[in-house]
Short mmCIF file of C-alpha atoms and ligand atoms in Angstrom, two decimals:
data_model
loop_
_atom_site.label_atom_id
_atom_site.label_comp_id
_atom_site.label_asym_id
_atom_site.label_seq_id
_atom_site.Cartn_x
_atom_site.Cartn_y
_atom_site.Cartn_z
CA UNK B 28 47.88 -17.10 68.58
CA UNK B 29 50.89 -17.61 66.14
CA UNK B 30 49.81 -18.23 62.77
CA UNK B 31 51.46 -21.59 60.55
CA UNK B 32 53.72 -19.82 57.86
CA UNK B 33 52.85 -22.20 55.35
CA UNK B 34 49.14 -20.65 54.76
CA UNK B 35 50.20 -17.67 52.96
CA UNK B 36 51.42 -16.79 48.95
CA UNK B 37 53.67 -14.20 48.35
CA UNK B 38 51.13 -11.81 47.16
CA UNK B 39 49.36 -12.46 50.81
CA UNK B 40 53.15 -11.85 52.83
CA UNK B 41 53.69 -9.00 50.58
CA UNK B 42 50.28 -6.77 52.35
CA UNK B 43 51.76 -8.28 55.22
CA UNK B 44 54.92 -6.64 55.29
CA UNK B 45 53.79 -3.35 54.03
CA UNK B 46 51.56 -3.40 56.85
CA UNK B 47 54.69 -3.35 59.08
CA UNK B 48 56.42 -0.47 57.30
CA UNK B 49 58.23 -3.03 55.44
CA UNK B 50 59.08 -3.24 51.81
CA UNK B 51 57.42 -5.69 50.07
CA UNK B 52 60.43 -7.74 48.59
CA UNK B 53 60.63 -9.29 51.92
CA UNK B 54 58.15 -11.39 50.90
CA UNK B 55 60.33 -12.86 48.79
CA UNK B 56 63.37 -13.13 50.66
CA UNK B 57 61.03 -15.06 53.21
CA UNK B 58 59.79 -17.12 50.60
CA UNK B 59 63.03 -18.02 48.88
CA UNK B 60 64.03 -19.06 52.53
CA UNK B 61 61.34 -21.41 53.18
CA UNK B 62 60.67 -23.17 49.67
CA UNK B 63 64.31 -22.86 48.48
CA UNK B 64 66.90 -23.03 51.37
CA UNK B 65 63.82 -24.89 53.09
CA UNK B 66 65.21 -23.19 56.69
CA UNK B 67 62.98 -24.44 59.53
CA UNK B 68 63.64 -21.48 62.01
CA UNK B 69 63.79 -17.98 61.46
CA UNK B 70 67.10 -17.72 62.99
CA UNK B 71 68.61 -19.18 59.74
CA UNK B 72 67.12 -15.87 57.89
CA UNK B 73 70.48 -14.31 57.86
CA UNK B 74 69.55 -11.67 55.55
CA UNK B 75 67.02 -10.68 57.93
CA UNK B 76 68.19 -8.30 60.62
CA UNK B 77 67.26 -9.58 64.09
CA UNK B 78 64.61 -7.05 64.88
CA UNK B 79 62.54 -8.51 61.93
CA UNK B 80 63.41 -12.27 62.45
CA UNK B 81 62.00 -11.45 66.56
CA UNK B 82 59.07 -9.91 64.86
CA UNK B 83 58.11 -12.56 62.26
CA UNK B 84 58.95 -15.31 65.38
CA UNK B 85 56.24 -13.22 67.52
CA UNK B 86 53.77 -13.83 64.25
CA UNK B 87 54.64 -17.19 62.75
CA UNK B 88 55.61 -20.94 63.68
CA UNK B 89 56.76 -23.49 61.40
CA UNK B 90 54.36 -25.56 60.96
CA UNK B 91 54.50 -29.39 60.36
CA UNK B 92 52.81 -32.97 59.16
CA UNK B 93 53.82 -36.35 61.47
CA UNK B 94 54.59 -39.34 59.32
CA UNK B 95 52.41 -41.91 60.58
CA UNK B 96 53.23 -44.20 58.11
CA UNK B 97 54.94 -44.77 54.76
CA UNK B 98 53.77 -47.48 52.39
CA UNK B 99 55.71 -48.07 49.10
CA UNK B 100 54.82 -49.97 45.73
CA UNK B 101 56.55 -52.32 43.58
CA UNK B 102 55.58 -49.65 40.81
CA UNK B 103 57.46 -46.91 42.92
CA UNK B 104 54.02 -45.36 43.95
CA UNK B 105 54.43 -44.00 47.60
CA UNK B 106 51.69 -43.82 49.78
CA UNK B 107 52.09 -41.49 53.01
CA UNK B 108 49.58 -41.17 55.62
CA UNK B 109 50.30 -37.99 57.68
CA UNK B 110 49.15 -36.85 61.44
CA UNK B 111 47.68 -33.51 60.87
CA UNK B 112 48.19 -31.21 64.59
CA UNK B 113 44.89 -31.97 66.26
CA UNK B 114 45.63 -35.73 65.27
CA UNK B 115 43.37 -35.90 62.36
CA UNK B 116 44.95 -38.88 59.72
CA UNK B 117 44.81 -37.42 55.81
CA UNK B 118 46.65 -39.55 53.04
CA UNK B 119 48.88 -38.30 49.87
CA UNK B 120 50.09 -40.07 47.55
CA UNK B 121 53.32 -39.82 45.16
CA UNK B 122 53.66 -40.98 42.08
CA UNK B 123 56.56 -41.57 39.71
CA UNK B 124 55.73 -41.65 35.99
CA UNK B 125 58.10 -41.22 33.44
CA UNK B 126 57.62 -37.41 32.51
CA UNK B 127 58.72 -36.85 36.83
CA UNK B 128 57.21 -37.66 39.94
CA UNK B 129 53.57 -36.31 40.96
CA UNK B 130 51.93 -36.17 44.19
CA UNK B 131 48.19 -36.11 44.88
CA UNK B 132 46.78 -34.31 47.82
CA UNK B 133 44.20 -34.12 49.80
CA UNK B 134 41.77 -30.97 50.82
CA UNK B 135 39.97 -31.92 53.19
CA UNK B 136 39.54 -34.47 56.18
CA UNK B 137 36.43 -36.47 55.01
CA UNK B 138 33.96 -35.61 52.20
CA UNK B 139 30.84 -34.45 52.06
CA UNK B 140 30.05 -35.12 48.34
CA UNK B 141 28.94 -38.27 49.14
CA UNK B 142 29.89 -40.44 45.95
CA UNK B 143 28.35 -43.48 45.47
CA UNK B 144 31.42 -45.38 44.06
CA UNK B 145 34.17 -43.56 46.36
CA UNK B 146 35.58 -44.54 49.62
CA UNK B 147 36.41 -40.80 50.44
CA UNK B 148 33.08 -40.18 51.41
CA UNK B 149 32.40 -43.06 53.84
CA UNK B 150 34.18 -40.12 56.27
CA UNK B 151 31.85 -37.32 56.65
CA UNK B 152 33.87 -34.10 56.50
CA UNK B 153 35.61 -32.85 59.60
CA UNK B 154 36.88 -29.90 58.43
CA UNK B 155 38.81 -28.08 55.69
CA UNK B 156 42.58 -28.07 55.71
CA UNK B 157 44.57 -25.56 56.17
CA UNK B 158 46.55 -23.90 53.19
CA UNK B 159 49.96 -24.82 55.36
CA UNK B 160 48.17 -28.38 55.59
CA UNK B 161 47.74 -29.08 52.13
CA UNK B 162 51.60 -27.02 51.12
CA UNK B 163 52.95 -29.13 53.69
CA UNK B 164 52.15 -32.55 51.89
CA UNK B 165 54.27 -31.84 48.74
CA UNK B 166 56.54 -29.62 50.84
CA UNK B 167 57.26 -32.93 53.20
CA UNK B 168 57.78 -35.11 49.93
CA UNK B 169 59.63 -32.80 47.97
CA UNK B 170 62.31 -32.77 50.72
CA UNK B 171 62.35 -36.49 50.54
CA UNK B 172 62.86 -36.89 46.83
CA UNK B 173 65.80 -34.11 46.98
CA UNK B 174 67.63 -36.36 49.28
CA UNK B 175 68.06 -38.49 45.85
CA UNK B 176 68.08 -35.87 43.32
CA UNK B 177 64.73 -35.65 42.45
CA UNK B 178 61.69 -33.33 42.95
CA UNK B 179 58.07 -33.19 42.49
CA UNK B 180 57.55 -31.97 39.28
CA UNK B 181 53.22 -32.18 38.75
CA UNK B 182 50.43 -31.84 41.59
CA UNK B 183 47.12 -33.09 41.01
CA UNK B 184 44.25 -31.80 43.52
CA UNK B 185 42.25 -35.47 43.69
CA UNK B 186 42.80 -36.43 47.03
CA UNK B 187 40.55 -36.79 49.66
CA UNK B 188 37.73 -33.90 49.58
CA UNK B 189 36.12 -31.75 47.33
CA UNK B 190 38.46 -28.84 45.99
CA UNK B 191 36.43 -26.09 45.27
CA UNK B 192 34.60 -26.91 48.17
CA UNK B 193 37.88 -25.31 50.43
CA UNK B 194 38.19 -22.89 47.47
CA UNK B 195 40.37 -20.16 49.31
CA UNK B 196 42.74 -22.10 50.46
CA UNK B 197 43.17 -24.18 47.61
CA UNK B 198 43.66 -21.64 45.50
CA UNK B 199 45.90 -20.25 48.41
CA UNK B 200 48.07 -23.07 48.40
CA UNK B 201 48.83 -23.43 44.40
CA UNK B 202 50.02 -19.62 43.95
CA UNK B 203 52.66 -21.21 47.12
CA UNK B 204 53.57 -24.24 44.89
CA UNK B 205 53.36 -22.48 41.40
CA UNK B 206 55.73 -19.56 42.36
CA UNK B 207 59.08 -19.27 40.85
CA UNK B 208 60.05 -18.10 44.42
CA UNK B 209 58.27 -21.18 45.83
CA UNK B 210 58.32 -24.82 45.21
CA UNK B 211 58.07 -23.78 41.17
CA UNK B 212 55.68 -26.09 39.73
CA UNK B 213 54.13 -24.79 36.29
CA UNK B 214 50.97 -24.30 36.04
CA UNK B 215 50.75 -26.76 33.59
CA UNK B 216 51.87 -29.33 35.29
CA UNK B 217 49.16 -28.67 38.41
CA UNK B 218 45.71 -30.12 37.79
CA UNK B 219 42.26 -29.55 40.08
CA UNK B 220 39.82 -32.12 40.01
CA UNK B 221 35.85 -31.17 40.68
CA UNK B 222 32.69 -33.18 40.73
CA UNK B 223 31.12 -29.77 39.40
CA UNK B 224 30.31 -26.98 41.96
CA UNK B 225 29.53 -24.89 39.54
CA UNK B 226 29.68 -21.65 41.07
CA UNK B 227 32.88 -22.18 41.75
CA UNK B 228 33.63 -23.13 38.15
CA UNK B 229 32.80 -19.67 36.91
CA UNK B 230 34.75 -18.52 39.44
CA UNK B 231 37.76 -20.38 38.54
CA UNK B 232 37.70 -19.46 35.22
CA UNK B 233 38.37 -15.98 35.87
CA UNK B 234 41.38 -17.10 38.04
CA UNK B 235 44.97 -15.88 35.85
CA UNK B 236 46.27 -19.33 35.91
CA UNK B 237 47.17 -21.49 34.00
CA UNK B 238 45.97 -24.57 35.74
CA UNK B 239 43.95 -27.65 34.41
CA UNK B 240 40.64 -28.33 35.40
CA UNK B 241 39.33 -31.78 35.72
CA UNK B 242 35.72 -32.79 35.99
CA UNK B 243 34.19 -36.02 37.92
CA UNK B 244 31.96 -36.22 35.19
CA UNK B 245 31.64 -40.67 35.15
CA UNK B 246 27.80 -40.75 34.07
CA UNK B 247 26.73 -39.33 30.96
CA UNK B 248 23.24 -38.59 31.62
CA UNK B 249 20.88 -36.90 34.49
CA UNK B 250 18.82 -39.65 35.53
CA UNK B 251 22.40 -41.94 36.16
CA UNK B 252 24.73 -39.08 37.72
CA UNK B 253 21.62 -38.25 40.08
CA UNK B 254 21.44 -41.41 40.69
CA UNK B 255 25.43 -42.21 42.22
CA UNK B 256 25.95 -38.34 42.50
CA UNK B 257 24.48 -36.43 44.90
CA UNK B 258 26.54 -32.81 43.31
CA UNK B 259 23.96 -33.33 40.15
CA UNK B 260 20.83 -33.13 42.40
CA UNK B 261 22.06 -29.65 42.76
CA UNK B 262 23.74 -28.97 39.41
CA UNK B 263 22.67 -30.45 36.45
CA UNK B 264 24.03 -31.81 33.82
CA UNK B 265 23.02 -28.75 31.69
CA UNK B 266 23.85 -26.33 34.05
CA UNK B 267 27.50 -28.08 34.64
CA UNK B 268 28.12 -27.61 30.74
CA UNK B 269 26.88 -24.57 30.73
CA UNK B 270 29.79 -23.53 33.12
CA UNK B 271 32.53 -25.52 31.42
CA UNK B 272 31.30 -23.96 28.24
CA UNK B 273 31.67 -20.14 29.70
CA UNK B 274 35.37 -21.73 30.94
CA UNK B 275 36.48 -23.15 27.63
CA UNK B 276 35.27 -20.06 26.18
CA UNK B 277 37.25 -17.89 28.75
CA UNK B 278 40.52 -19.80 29.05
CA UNK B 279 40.67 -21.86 25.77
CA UNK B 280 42.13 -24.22 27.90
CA UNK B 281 41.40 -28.21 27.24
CA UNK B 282 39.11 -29.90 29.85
CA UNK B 283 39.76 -33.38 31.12
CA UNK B 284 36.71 -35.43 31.84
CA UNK B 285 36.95 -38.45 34.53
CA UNK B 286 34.74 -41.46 33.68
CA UNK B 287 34.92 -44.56 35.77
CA UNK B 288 33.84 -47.31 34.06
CA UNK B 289 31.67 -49.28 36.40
CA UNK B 290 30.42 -53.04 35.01
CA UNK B 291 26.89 -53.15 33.17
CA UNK B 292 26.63 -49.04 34.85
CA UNK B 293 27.85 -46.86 32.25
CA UNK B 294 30.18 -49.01 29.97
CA UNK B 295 27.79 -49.59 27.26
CA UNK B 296 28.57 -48.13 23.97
CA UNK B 297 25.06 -46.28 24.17
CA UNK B 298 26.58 -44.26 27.31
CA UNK B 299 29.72 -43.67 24.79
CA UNK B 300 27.16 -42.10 22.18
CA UNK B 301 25.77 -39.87 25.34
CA UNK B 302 29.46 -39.01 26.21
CA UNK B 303 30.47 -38.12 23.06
CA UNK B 304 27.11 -35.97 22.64
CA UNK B 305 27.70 -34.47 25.65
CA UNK B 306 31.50 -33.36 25.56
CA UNK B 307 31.72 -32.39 21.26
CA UNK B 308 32.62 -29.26 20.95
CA UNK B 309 34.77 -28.27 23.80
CA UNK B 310 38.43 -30.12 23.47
CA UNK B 311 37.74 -32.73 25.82
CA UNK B 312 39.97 -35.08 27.38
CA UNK B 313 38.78 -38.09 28.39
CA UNK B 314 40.07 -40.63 31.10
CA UNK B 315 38.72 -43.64 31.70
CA UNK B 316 39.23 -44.82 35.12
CA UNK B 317 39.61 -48.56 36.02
CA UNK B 318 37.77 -48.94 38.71
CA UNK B 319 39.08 -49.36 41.79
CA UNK B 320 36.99 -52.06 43.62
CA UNK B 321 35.55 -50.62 46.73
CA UNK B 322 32.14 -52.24 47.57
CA UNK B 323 29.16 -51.61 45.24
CA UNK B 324 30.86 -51.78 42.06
CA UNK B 325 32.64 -54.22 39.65
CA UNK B 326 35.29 -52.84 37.31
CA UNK B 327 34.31 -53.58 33.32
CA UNK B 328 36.07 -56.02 32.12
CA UNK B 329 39.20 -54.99 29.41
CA UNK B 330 37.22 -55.74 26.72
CA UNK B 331 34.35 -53.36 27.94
CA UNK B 332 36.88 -50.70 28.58
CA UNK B 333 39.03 -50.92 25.01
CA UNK B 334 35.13 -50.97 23.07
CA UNK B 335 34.30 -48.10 24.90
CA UNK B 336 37.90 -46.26 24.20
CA UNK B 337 37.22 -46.98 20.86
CA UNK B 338 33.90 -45.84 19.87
CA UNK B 339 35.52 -42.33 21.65
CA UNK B 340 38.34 -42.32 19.08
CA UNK B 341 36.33 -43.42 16.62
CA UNK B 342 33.96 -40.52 17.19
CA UNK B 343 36.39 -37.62 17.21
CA UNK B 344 37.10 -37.04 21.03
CA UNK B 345 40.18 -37.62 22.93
CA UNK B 346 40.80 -40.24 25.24
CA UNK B 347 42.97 -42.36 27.28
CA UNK B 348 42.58 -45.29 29.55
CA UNK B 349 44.33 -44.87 32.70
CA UNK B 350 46.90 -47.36 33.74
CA UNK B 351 46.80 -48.65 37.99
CA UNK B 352 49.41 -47.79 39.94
CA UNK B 353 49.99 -48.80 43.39
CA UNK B 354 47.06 -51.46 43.62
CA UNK B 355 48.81 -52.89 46.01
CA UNK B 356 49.35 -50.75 48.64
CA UNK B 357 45.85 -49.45 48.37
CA UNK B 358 46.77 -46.32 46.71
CA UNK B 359 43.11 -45.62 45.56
CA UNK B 360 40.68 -42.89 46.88
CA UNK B 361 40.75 -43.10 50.41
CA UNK B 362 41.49 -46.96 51.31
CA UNK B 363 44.51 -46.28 53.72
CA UNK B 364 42.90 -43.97 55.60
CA UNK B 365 39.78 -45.97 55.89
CA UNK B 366 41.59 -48.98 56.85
CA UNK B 367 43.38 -47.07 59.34
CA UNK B 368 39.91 -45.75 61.43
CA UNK B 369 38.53 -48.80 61.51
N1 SAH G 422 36.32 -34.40 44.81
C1 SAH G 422 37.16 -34.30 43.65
C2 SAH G 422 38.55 -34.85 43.83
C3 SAH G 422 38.74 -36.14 44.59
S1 SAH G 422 38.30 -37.69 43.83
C4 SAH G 422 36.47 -34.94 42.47
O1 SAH G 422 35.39 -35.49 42.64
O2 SAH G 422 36.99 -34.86 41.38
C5 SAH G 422 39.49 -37.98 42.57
C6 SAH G 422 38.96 -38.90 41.46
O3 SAH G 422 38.95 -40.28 41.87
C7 SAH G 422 37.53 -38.57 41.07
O4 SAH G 422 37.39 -38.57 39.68
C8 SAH G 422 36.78 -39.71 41.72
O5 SAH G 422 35.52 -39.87 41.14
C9 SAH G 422 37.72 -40.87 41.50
N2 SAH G 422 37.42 -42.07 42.31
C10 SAH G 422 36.77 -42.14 43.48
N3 SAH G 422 36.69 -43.42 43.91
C11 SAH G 422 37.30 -44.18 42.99
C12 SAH G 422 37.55 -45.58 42.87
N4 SAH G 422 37.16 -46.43 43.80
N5 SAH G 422 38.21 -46.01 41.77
C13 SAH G 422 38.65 -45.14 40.84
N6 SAH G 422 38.45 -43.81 40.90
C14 SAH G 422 37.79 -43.32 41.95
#
């Protein structure tokens, strides 16, 4: 069975081709054609003799994603739901800020974290995409945002589904979007969001990237994260520091904490005093997440939010309080797609 060109890095196409008796800078050529020149059959490889282009045709289809639908914000926030090949619906979302345009993808059809605030997880997980599945999502956008000039400049991994849960193939898919000879996003600007696997945590901080690493973190204490979070049932709260620790250590890199702040849950400035206990030490970022209403759960009120900000600053650690965009287009976690099954 032909194989979707999309799932591989260079580094991957590279043992490919020297497994053919071919040099390895074909791998880039290749590459330059499909994220730069963007050529959608292998005919238009004209610096690929015809012998090869027969070969890599005998090997490799393109693949793509159906546009089921396009929704678009008053805020400029685009919201695309895309038909995967066996007809499974995932969602991605693009955002433009001032500093560019990001786009958040998704990893997985369903979730099996099971969050107690999120509306990803009402889906149990079908399966894991694909690395051409996930590529595919900014590849699609980015060729829409040329047509006027622009391109996606940042990728955040907080889509539907647990990254490090599809590890290879997330992994797979940013060396595709991070290479110069690819769609050239810096590492910098490319940020994976956990809810703590922490396996994969140590794991990932041996990874030579430069990525940013984002934690679901949203309760600071055992008993409450237990509680709404089924991930800390298997790794603690200790044992989830203990792994950020060994990746601050490692990387030196700056770790960005999620917190939701969910009404008379864990907006009190008592949880702030746990928070701040919990993160010191480490450069943490903190971002506090309006909540977006979903069933359970209010969203604390400004006032809430702003004491809660403070008491952070106050107290030495770094936060900020994330504006909305796209409330209305349902832009949040999983609505769309939810909306859609029903
Ligand atoms: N599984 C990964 C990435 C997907 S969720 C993770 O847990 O990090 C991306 C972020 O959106 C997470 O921080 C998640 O907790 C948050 N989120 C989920 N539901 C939300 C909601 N209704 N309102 C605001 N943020 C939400």
């Amino acid at each position: 069975m032909k194989d979707n060109i999309y799932n591989y890095s260079r580094t991957s196409f590279e043992d490919y081709f020297l497994n053919i008796g071919s040099p390895k800078f074909r791998a880039t050529q290749l590459f330059e054609a499909l994220y730069k020149q963007r050529i959608r059959e292998f005919s238009e490889i004209t610096n690929f003799k015809k012998e090869f282009r027969i070969k890599l045709e005998e090997n490799y289809y393109f693949g793509d994603l159906e546009i089921e639908k396009e929704q678009i914000s008053e805020d400029g926030t685009r919201k695309y739901l895309f038909r995967l090949e066996d007809g499974i619906l995932i969602e991605t979302v693009l955002m433009k800020h001032n500093y560019g345009y990001s786009v958040c993808v998704t990893t997985q059809a369903g979730c099996n974290m099971g969050c107690a605030f999120c509306a990803s997880g009402l889906i149990k997980k079908k399966r894991n995409l694909s690395t051409a599945e996930i590529v595919l999502q900014v590849l699609k956008i980015d060729n829409s945002l040329r047509k006027e000039g622009n391109r996606v400049s940042h990728v955040v991994v907080m889509g539907i589904g647990e990254p490090f849960d599809n590890y290879e193939n997330v992994i797979e898919f940013i060396k595709v979007i991070n290479d110069d000879k690819g769609l050239e996003i810096g590492s910098r600007h490319i940020t994976i969001s956990t809810c703590g696997i922490v396996p994969k945590i140590y794991q990932f901080s041996e990874l030579p990237l430069q990525i940013n690493l984002a934690v679901s973190l949203h309760f600071p204490n055992d008993e409450m994260r237990s509680r709404y979070m089924k991930i800390n049932k298997k790794y603690s709260l200790a044992e989830l520091f203990k792994a950020l620790r060994y990746y601050y250590q490692k990387t030196n890199r700056r770790i960005t904490f999620e917190y939701i702040l969910l009404a008379g849950i864990n907006d009190s400035l008592e949880n702030a005093k746990e928070l701040v206990e919990l993160v010191r030490g480490m450069n943490a970022y903190i971002n506090l997440i309006p909540y977006n209403e979903t069933g359970l759960f209010k969203r604390s009120d400004e006032k809430t939010r702003r004491a809660f900000f403070d008491y952070l600053m106050k107290n030495g650690i770094n936060a900020i309080m994330r504006k909305e965009q796209g409330h209305d287009i349902d832009a949040a976690c999983g609505q769309l797609r939810l909306k859609e099954m029903q």
